Coordinates of C-alpha atoms and ligand atoms in Angstrom, one line a residue:
X25 CA -118.2 8.7 -68.3
X26 CA -119.3 6.7 -65.3
X27 CA -120.3 3.1 -65.7
X28 CA -124.1 2.7 -64.7
X29 CA -124.7 0.5 -61.8
X30 CA -127.9 -1.4 -60.8
X31 CA -128.2 -2.6 -57.1
X32 CA -130.8 -5.3 -57.2
X33 CA -133.3 -6.4 -54.5
X34 CA -131.8 -4.4 -51.7
X35 CA -133.5 -3.2 -48.4
X36 CA -133.5 0.5 -48.8
X37 CA -133.3 2.3 -45.4
X38 CA -134.8 5.7 -46.0
X39 CA -137.2 8.2 -44.4
X40 CA -138.5 6.0 -41.7
X41 CA -139.1 3.0 -43.9
X42 CA -137.3 -0.1 -45.2
X43 CA -138.4 -1.2 -48.7
X44 CA -137.0 -3.8 -51.0
X45 CA -136.3 -2.4 -54.5
X46 CA -133.6 -1.9 -57.2
X47 CA -131.5 1.3 -57.4
X48 CA -130.2 2.5 -60.7
X49 CA -127.2 4.8 -60.5
X50 CA -125.9 6.8 -63.5
X51 CA -124.0 10.0 -64.1
X52 CA -123.4 10.4 -60.3
X53 CA -127.0 10.4 -59.3
X54 CA -129.7 7.9 -58.3
X55 CA -131.7 7.8 -61.5
X56 CA -134.4 5.3 -60.6
X57 CA -135.7 3.4 -57.7
X58 CA -138.2 0.5 -58.2
X59 CA -138.6 -2.8 -59.8
X60 CA -136.2 -2.1 -62.6
X61 CA -135.3 -4.1 -65.7
X62 CA -135.2 -3.6 -69.4
X63 CA -133.8 -1.0 -71.7
X64 CA -132.5 1.7 -69.4
X65 CA -130.6 -0.6 -67.1
X66 CA -129.3 -3.1 -69.7
X67 CA -125.7 -2.0 -69.8
X68 CA -125.4 -1.6 -66.0
X69 CA -123.0 -3.5 -63.8
X70 CA -125.3 -5.5 -61.4
X71 CA -124.6 -5.7 -57.7
X72 CA -126.8 -8.2 -55.9
X73 CA -128.2 -6.5 -52.8
X74 CA -130.4 -9.4 -51.7
X75 CA -130.4 -9.6 -47.9
X76 CA -128.3 -6.4 -47.6
X77 CA -129.3 -2.9 -46.4
X78 CA -128.7 0.3 -48.3
X79 CA -128.2 3.5 -46.3
X80 CA -127.7 7.0 -47.6
X81 CA -123.9 7.7 -47.2
X82 CA -123.2 9.0 -43.7
X83 CA -122.6 12.7 -43.4
X84 CA -120.3 13.4 -40.5
X85 CA -121.0 16.9 -39.2
X86 CA -117.9 17.1 -37.1
X87 CA -114.4 15.8 -37.9
X88 CA -110.8 17.0 -37.5
X89 CA -108.9 15.8 -40.5
X90 CA -105.8 17.8 -39.5
X91 CA -104.8 19.3 -42.8
X92 CA -103.1 21.7 -43.2
X93 CA -100.5 21.9 -40.4
X94 CA -101.1 18.8 -38.3
X95 CA -100.6 16.1 -41.0
X96 CA -98.5 13.9 -38.8
X97 CA -101.8 13.0 -37.1
X98 CA -103.9 12.6 -40.2
X99 CA -104.6 14.3 -43.5
X100 CA -107.5 14.9 -45.9
X101 CA -106.5 11.9 -48.0
X102 CA -105.9 9.3 -45.3
X103 CA -108.9 10.2 -43.0
X104 CA -111.4 10.6 -45.9
X105 CA -110.3 7.2 -47.2
X106 CA -110.9 5.7 -43.8
X107 CA -114.3 7.5 -43.8
X108 CA -115.5 5.9 -47.0
X109 CA -114.4 2.5 -45.8
X110 CA -116.9 3.0 -43.0
X111 CA -119.7 4.2 -45.2
X112 CA -119.2 7.9 -44.5
X113 CA -119.4 9.8 -47.8
X114 CA -119.4 13.5 -46.7
X115 CA -117.9 15.4 -43.8
X116 CA -117.6 18.9 -42.3
X117 CA -114.2 19.6 -40.9
X118 CA -113.4 21.8 -37.9
X119 CA -111.2 25.0 -38.0
X120 CA -108.4 24.0 -35.6
X121 CA -106.0 23.1 -38.3
X122 CA -102.8 25.1 -38.6
X123 CA -103.0 27.9 -39.3
X124 CA -106.4 28.1 -37.7
X125 CA -109.2 28.8 -40.3
X126 CA -109.7 32.4 -39.3
X127 CA -109.8 34.0 -42.8
X128 CA -111.6 33.2 -46.1
X129 CA -108.2 32.8 -47.7
X130 CA -107.3 29.9 -45.4
X131 CA -110.7 28.4 -45.8
X132 CA -110.3 28.6 -49.6
X133 CA -107.0 26.8 -49.3
X134 CA -108.6 24.0 -47.4
X135 CA -111.2 23.6 -50.2
X136 CA -108.4 23.6 -52.7
X137 CA -106.5 20.8 -50.9
X138 CA -109.7 18.8 -50.4
X139 CA -110.5 19.0 -54.1
X140 CA -107.2 17.3 -54.8
X141 CA -107.1 14.8 -51.9
X142 CA -110.5 14.0 -50.4
X143 CA -112.2 10.7 -51.2
X144 CA -115.4 12.0 -49.6
X145 CA -117.5 15.1 -50.2
X146 CA -116.4 18.0 -47.9
X147 CA -117.1 21.3 -46.3
X148 CA -115.3 23.4 -43.7
X149 CA -116.3 25.6 -40.8
X150 CA -114.9 29.1 -40.7
X151 CA -113.3 29.4 -37.3
X152 CA -114.1 32.3 -34.9
X153 CA -112.1 33.5 -32.0
X154 CA -111.0 36.9 -30.6
X155 CA -108.4 37.3 -33.4
X156 CA -111.1 37.5 -36.1
X157 CA -114.3 38.3 -34.2
X158 CA -114.6 41.9 -35.5
X159 CA -114.1 40.7 -39.1
X160 CA -116.6 37.9 -38.7
X161 CA -119.2 40.3 -37.3
X162 CA -118.9 42.3 -40.5
X163 CA -119.0 39.3 -42.9
X164 CA -122.0 37.9 -44.7
X165 CA -121.6 34.6 -42.9
X166 CA -124.4 32.9 -45.0
X167 CA -121.6 32.0 -47.4
X168 CA -120.2 29.6 -44.9
X169 CA -121.7 26.2 -43.9
X170 CA -121.2 27.4 -40.4
X171 CA -118.8 29.2 -38.0
X172 CA -117.3 27.4 -35.1
X173 CA -115.0 27.9 -32.1
X174 CA -114.3 24.1 -31.8
X175 CA -110.7 23.5 -30.8
X176 CA -109.9 27.2 -30.9
X177 CA -109.5 29.4 -27.8
X178 CA -110.8 32.9 -27.2
X179 CA -107.9 34.1 -25.0
X180 CA -104.3 33.1 -24.6
X181 CA -105.3 31.7 -21.2
X182 CA -107.3 29.0 -23.1
X183 CA -110.9 30.2 -22.6
X184 CA -113.6 29.0 -24.8
X185 CA -116.3 31.1 -26.4
X186 CA -118.7 29.7 -23.9
X187 CA -116.7 31.4 -21.1
X188 CA -117.5 34.8 -22.5
X189 CA -121.1 35.8 -22.4
X190 CA -120.3 39.3 -23.8
X191 CA -118.6 37.8 -26.8
X192 CA -121.5 35.4 -27.3
X193 CA -123.9 38.4 -27.2
X194 CA -122.0 40.1 -29.9
X195 CA -121.6 37.1 -32.1
X196 CA -125.1 35.7 -31.7
X197 CA -126.7 39.1 -32.4
X198 CA -124.9 39.5 -35.8
X199 CA -124.1 36.1 -37.2
X200 CA -126.8 34.7 -39.5
X201 CA -125.2 31.3 -40.2
X202 CA -125.0 28.3 -37.9
X203 CA -122.8 28.9 -34.9
X204 CA -121.4 25.5 -33.7
X205 CA -119.9 25.8 -30.3
X206 CA -117.8 23.6 -27.9
X207 CA -119.8 24.1 -24.7
X208 CA -117.8 23.8 -21.5
X209 CA -116.8 26.4 -18.9
X210 CA -113.0 26.7 -18.5
X211 CA -113.5 28.4 -15.1
X212 CA -115.2 25.3 -13.7
X213 CA -112.6 23.0 -15.3
X214 CA -109.8 25.0 -13.7
X215 CA -111.4 25.0 -10.3
X216 CA -111.8 21.2 -10.5
X217 CA -108.2 20.8 -11.7
X218 CA -106.9 22.5 -8.6
X219 CA -108.9 20.3 -6.4
X220 CA -107.6 17.1 -8.0
X221 CA -104.0 18.4 -8.2
X222 CA -104.1 19.1 -4.5
X223 CA -104.9 15.4 -4.0
X224 CA -102.8 13.8 -6.7
X225 CA -100.2 16.3 -7.9
X226 CA -99.3 15.7 -11.5
X227 CA -100.5 12.0 -11.2
X228 CA -104.2 12.8 -11.5
X229 CA -105.8 9.5 -12.7
X230 CA -107.7 9.5 -16.0
X231 CA -110.8 8.4 -14.1
X232 CA -111.0 12.0 -12.8
X233 CA -111.4 13.4 -16.3
X234 CA -115.2 13.4 -16.2
X235 CA -115.1 15.0 -12.7
X236 CA -112.7 17.7 -13.8
X237 CA -114.5 18.4 -17.2
X238 CA -117.6 18.0 -15.2
X239 CA -121.3 17.7 -15.9
X240 CA -121.7 21.1 -14.1
X241 CA -119.2 22.8 -16.5
X242 CA -121.2 21.4 -19.5
X243 CA -124.7 22.1 -18.2
X244 CA -124.1 25.7 -17.1
X245 CA -122.3 26.5 -20.3
X246 CA -125.0 25.0 -22.5
X247 CA -127.8 26.6 -20.5
X248 CA -126.3 30.1 -20.8
X249 CA -125.4 29.7 -24.5
X250 CA -129.0 28.7 -25.3
X251 CA -130.4 31.6 -23.3
X252 CA -128.3 34.1 -25.2
X253 CA -129.1 32.5 -28.6
X254 CA -132.8 32.6 -27.8
X255 CA -132.6 36.3 -26.9
X256 CA -131.0 37.1 -30.3
X257 CA -132.9 34.4 -32.3
X258 CA -129.4 33.1 -33.3
X259 CA -128.9 29.8 -35.1
X260 CA -127.0 27.9 -32.4
X261 CA -125.7 24.3 -32.7
X262 CA -124.1 22.8 -29.6
X263 CA -121.4 20.3 -30.6
X264 CA -120.8 16.8 -29.0
X265 CA -123.2 16.7 -26.0
X266 CA -121.9 14.4 -23.2
X267 CA -124.4 14.7 -20.4
X268 CA -127.9 13.5 -19.8
X269 CA -128.6 16.8 -17.9
X270 CA -128.0 18.9 -21.0
X271 CA -130.4 16.9 -23.1
X272 CA -133.3 18.4 -21.2
X273 CA -132.4 21.9 -22.4
X274 CA -133.4 21.0 -26.0
X275 CA -136.8 20.8 -27.6
X276 CA -138.5 18.0 -29.4
X277 CA -141.9 19.5 -30.0
X278 CA -141.0 21.2 -33.3
X279 CA -139.6 19.8 -36.5
X280 CA -135.9 20.1 -37.1
X281 CA -136.3 22.5 -40.0
X282 CA -137.9 25.0 -37.6
X283 CA -135.4 24.7 -34.8
X284 CA -133.0 27.5 -34.0
X285 CA -131.2 25.5 -31.4
X286 CA -129.9 22.1 -32.3
X287 CA -127.4 19.6 -30.9
X288 CA -125.6 16.4 -31.6
X289 CA -124.0 13.4 -29.9
X290 CA -120.8 11.8 -31.0
X291 CA -120.8 8.0 -31.3
X292 CA -118.2 7.5 -28.6
X293 CA -120.5 8.9 -26.1
X294 CA -123.1 6.3 -27.0
X295 CA -120.5 3.5 -26.8
X296 CA -118.0 4.3 -24.0
X297 CA -118.7 5.4 -20.4
X298 CA -116.5 6.2 -17.4
X299 CA -116.3 2.4 -16.8
X300 CA -113.9 2.2 -19.8
X301 CA -111.3 4.6 -18.4
X302 CA -109.7 1.8 -16.4
X303 CA -109.3 -0.4 -19.5
X304 CA -108.5 2.3 -22.1
X305 CA -106.9 5.1 -20.1
X306 CA -106.1 8.3 -21.9
X307 CA -106.9 6.6 -25.3
X308 CA -110.5 7.7 -24.6
X309 CA -109.7 11.1 -23.2
X310 CA -111.9 13.4 -25.2
X311 CA -113.1 17.0 -24.6
X312 CA -115.8 17.2 -23.3
X313 CA -115.1 14.1 -21.3
X314 CA -116.9 10.8 -21.8
X315 CA -119.1 10.7 -18.7
X316 CA -121.2 8.1 -16.8
X317 CA -123.3 5.1 -17.8
X318 CA -126.3 7.2 -16.9
X319 CA -125.2 9.9 -19.3
X320 CA -124.6 7.3 -22.0
X321 CA -128.2 6.0 -21.6
X322 CA -129.6 9.5 -21.3
X323 CA -127.9 10.6 -24.6
X324 CA -129.3 7.6 -26.4
X325 CA -132.8 8.3 -25.0
X326 CA -132.6 11.9 -26.1
X327 CA -131.5 10.8 -29.6
X328 CA -134.5 8.5 -29.8
X329 CA -137.0 11.1 -28.6
X330 CA -135.5 13.8 -30.9
X331 CA -134.0 16.2 -28.4
X332 CA -130.7 15.3 -30.0
X333 CA -130.8 15.9 -33.8
X334 CA -127.7 14.3 -35.3
X335 CA -124.9 11.8 -34.7
X336 CA -121.3 12.9 -35.4
X337 CA -117.8 11.5 -34.6
X338 CA -115.6 14.4 -33.5
X339 CA -113.0 12.3 -35.2
X340 CA -109.9 13.7 -33.6
X341 CA -106.8 11.6 -34.4
X342 CA -103.5 12.0 -32.4
X343 CA -100.5 9.7 -32.5
X344 CA -100.2 7.0 -29.8
X345 CA -97.2 8.9 -28.5
X346 CA -99.3 12.0 -28.1
X347 CA -102.0 10.0 -26.3
X348 CA -100.0 7.8 -24.0
X349 CA -98.9 10.4 -21.5
X350 CA -100.0 11.5 -18.1
X351 CA -103.4 12.9 -17.5
X352 CA -102.4 16.6 -18.1
X353 CA -100.1 16.0 -21.0
X354 CA -102.0 13.5 -23.1
X355 CA -103.9 15.0 -26.0
X356 CA -107.7 14.9 -26.1
X357 CA -109.6 13.2 -28.9
X358 CA -109.3 9.9 -30.8
X359 CA -110.0 8.6 -34.3
X360 CA -113.5 7.4 -35.0
X361 CA -114.7 8.2 -38.5
X362 CA -114.1 4.7 -40.0
X363 CA -116.2 3.1 -37.2
X364 CA -119.1 5.3 -36.6
X365 CA -121.7 3.4 -38.6
X366 CA -120.4 0.1 -37.1
X367 CA -121.0 1.4 -33.6
X368 CA -124.5 2.4 -34.5
X369 CA -125.3 -0.9 -36.3
X370 CA -124.0 -2.8 -33.2
X371 CA -126.4 -0.8 -31.0
X372 CA -129.1 -1.8 -33.5
X373 CA -128.1 -5.5 -33.0
X374 CA -128.4 -4.9 -29.2
X375 CA -132.0 -3.8 -29.8
X376 CA -131.3 -0.2 -28.7
X377 CA -132.0 1.7 -32.0
X378 CA -133.7 1.0 -35.3
X379 CA -132.0 1.1 -38.7
X380 CA -134.5 3.9 -39.8
X381 CA -133.4 6.0 -36.8
X382 CA -129.7 5.5 -37.7
X383 CA -130.4 6.8 -41.2
X384 CA -132.4 9.7 -39.8
X385 CA -129.7 10.9 -37.4
X386 CA -126.5 10.1 -39.4
X387 CA -127.8 11.1 -42.9
X388 CA -131.2 12.8 -43.3
X389 CA -131.0 15.2 -40.3
X390 CA -127.4 16.2 -41.0
X391 CA -128.4 17.2 -44.5
X392 CA -131.4 19.1 -43.1
X393 CA -129.5 20.8 -40.3
X394 CA -126.8 22.1 -42.5
X395 CA -129.0 22.7 -45.5
X396 CA -126.9 20.3 -47.6
X397 CA -128.4 19.9 -51.1
X398 CA -129.4 16.6 -52.7
X399 CA -127.6 14.4 -50.2
X400 CA -128.5 12.4 -47.1
X401 CA -131.5 10.6 -48.6
X402 CA -132.0 7.8 -51.1
X403 CA -134.2 9.7 -53.6
X404 CA -134.3 9.9 -57.4
X405 CA -132.3 12.8 -58.6
X406 CA -130.1 12.9 -55.5
X407 CA -126.3 12.3 -55.6
X408 CA -125.6 8.6 -55.4
X409 CA -123.8 8.6 -52.0
X410 CA -124.6 5.2 -50.6
X411 CA -123.4 2.6 -48.1
X412 CA -124.3 -1.0 -48.6
X413 CA -124.3 -3.1 -45.4
X414 CA -124.3 -6.8 -44.6
X415 CA -125.8 -7.1 -41.1
X416 CA -124.4 -10.6 -40.6
X417 CA -120.7 -10.5 -41.4
X418 CA -118.7 -10.3 -38.2
X419 CA -115.2 -8.9 -38.1
X420 CA -112.8 -7.6 -35.5
X421 CA -111.1 -4.2 -35.4
X422 CA -107.3 -4.7 -35.5
X423 CA -104.2 -2.9 -36.6
X424 CA -104.4 -4.7 -40.0
X425 CA -107.7 -3.1 -40.9
X426 CA -107.4 0.4 -39.3
X427 CA -107.0 3.0 -42.0
X428 CA -106.3 6.1 -39.9
X429 CA -102.9 7.7 -40.5
X430 CA -102.3 7.4 -36.7
X431 CA -102.7 3.6 -37.0
X432 CA -104.7 2.9 -33.8
X433 CA -108.2 2.9 -32.5
X434 CA -109.8 2.7 -29.1
X435 CA -112.0 0.0 -30.6
X436 CA -109.1 -2.5 -31.2
X437 CA -110.2 -6.0 -30.3
X438 CA -113.9 -5.1 -30.7
X439 CA -115.9 -7.5 -32.9
X440 CA -118.7 -5.9 -34.9
X441 CA -121.5 -8.0 -36.4
X442 CA -122.0 -5.9 -39.5
X443 CA -119.8 -4.9 -42.4
X444 CA -120.0 -2.1 -45.0
X445 CA -119.4 -4.0 -48.2
X446 CA -119.8 -1.2 -50.8
X447 CA -119.5 2.6 -50.6
X448 CA -120.5 4.9 -53.4
X449 CA -119.5 8.6 -53.6
X450 CA -121.2 10.6 -56.3
X451 CA -122.1 7.3 -58.1
X452 CA -118.5 6.0 -58.0
X453 CA -118.0 2.7 -56.3
X454 CA -115.0 3.8 -54.3
X455 CA -114.9 0.9 -51.8
X456 CA -115.7 -2.7 -52.1
X457 CA -115.0 -5.5 -49.6
X458 CA -111.8 -4.0 -48.3
X459 CA -110.6 -2.7 -51.7
X460 CA -110.5 0.8 -53.0
X461 CA -111.0 2.0 -56.5
X462 CA -108.4 4.4 -58.0
X463 CA -108.6 7.8 -56.3
X464 CA -111.6 9.8 -57.4
X465 CA -112.0 13.1 -55.6
X466 CA -115.2 13.9 -53.7
X467 CA -117.1 17.1 -54.3
X468 CA -117.6 20.3 -52.3
X469 CA -120.9 20.2 -50.4
X470 CA -123.5 22.7 -51.7
X471 CA -125.8 24.2 -49.0
X472 CA -128.7 26.6 -48.9
Ligands
NCD510 N1 -112.6 16.8 -29.0 C1 -111.3 16.7 -28.6 O1 -111.0 16.1 -27.6 N2 -110.3 17.2 -29.3 C2 -110.4 18.0 -30.5 C3 -110.6 19.5 -30.1 C4 -112.0 19.7 -29.6 O2 -113.0 19.3 -30.2 O3 -112.1 20.4 -28.6 C5 -109.1 17.9 -31.3 O4 -109.0 18.7 -32.3 O5 -108.3 17.1 -31.0

């Protein structure tokens, strides 16, 4: 039996409004919201929410938690624990674990491991590449939260799904679930690599990353994928957008529920720009590349005017050793899931986004986009996945508070003004002011 909890006098950030009320949590769900006292709440543990802000737990639509097979970088226990410390209570993990998630057996195995090791609620993409394409075309894909090629390759040469219009035609004409793709053209990347290698040899500077993995390679890829998806009325989701140019390919004149083509931005693309390569080098080498200041501003604008639907992290941990190599050898990706809400709250502090919009893009819309049931909102009868935030409690990211298994963050030295003080997953208070409860596993996300 779970102990009932009453959060008193808290600013509830939900569905475009901020209202002060009490929230009563019992048996895993939000039972009541209002001015509560008396019989039903009398045995509850009381948490004073005065002056604090209560968000629905963040649902991160794109993470790489690395288990099975790559657990020297991170695993389902360590990375989900880091997630809840940052207010993220649910995640959807990508298929480029080892073995790649190309069969339902491997997918089931990931669900099994998560049921024993994940602090947060979880779901997993089924991977798709040339090795399982024919099988996927015959499957009832509605049983999966989505299929994705992210981090997988379609040919031994390293081509992405986006490089192959014929394959997209096949997949998009048959697949009924969300198809989440990594949108870049390998051909453009290779041509650019040759140009920069002719100049620099193996010593290509990291500053060339956004010129090699260029705007053109992203824009042409996304434009073509959207055209093919529209032709087949497929349900396409473009992962981690990095250019302002691409944002204009997406609509904002219909509600999210009616969109067949959706997209996301990852927090690092709202925070870093090409200015930061000099300071951080390959630590912020991501694919697609973090681009210019203009792109960063354009992505934020598209988020605000609803051409971008959700915020994710693309949390992609690697060891420092794997990162600190020359341009070609260093791995792409960095850990981010513990710090995503902090970045967005800091942007709020800078006057760039409202708290309501943060809840919409990190919580409500992720639940709507993936059809996740009874999560992502602060509503009676919904799972009590919640993050309580103090907006005036500065702290600095440092080795001593980084919870990623890889033990580093590109945000080290950054002071954030806000702090997540309490995180609830399914009604359990799993994180409180730097301390964790005993391990309580999260739940499998249900979707419709
Ligand atoms: N985004 C990245 O730079 N890296 C991802 C793979 C990917 O998303 O392509 C990873 O798994 O490391």
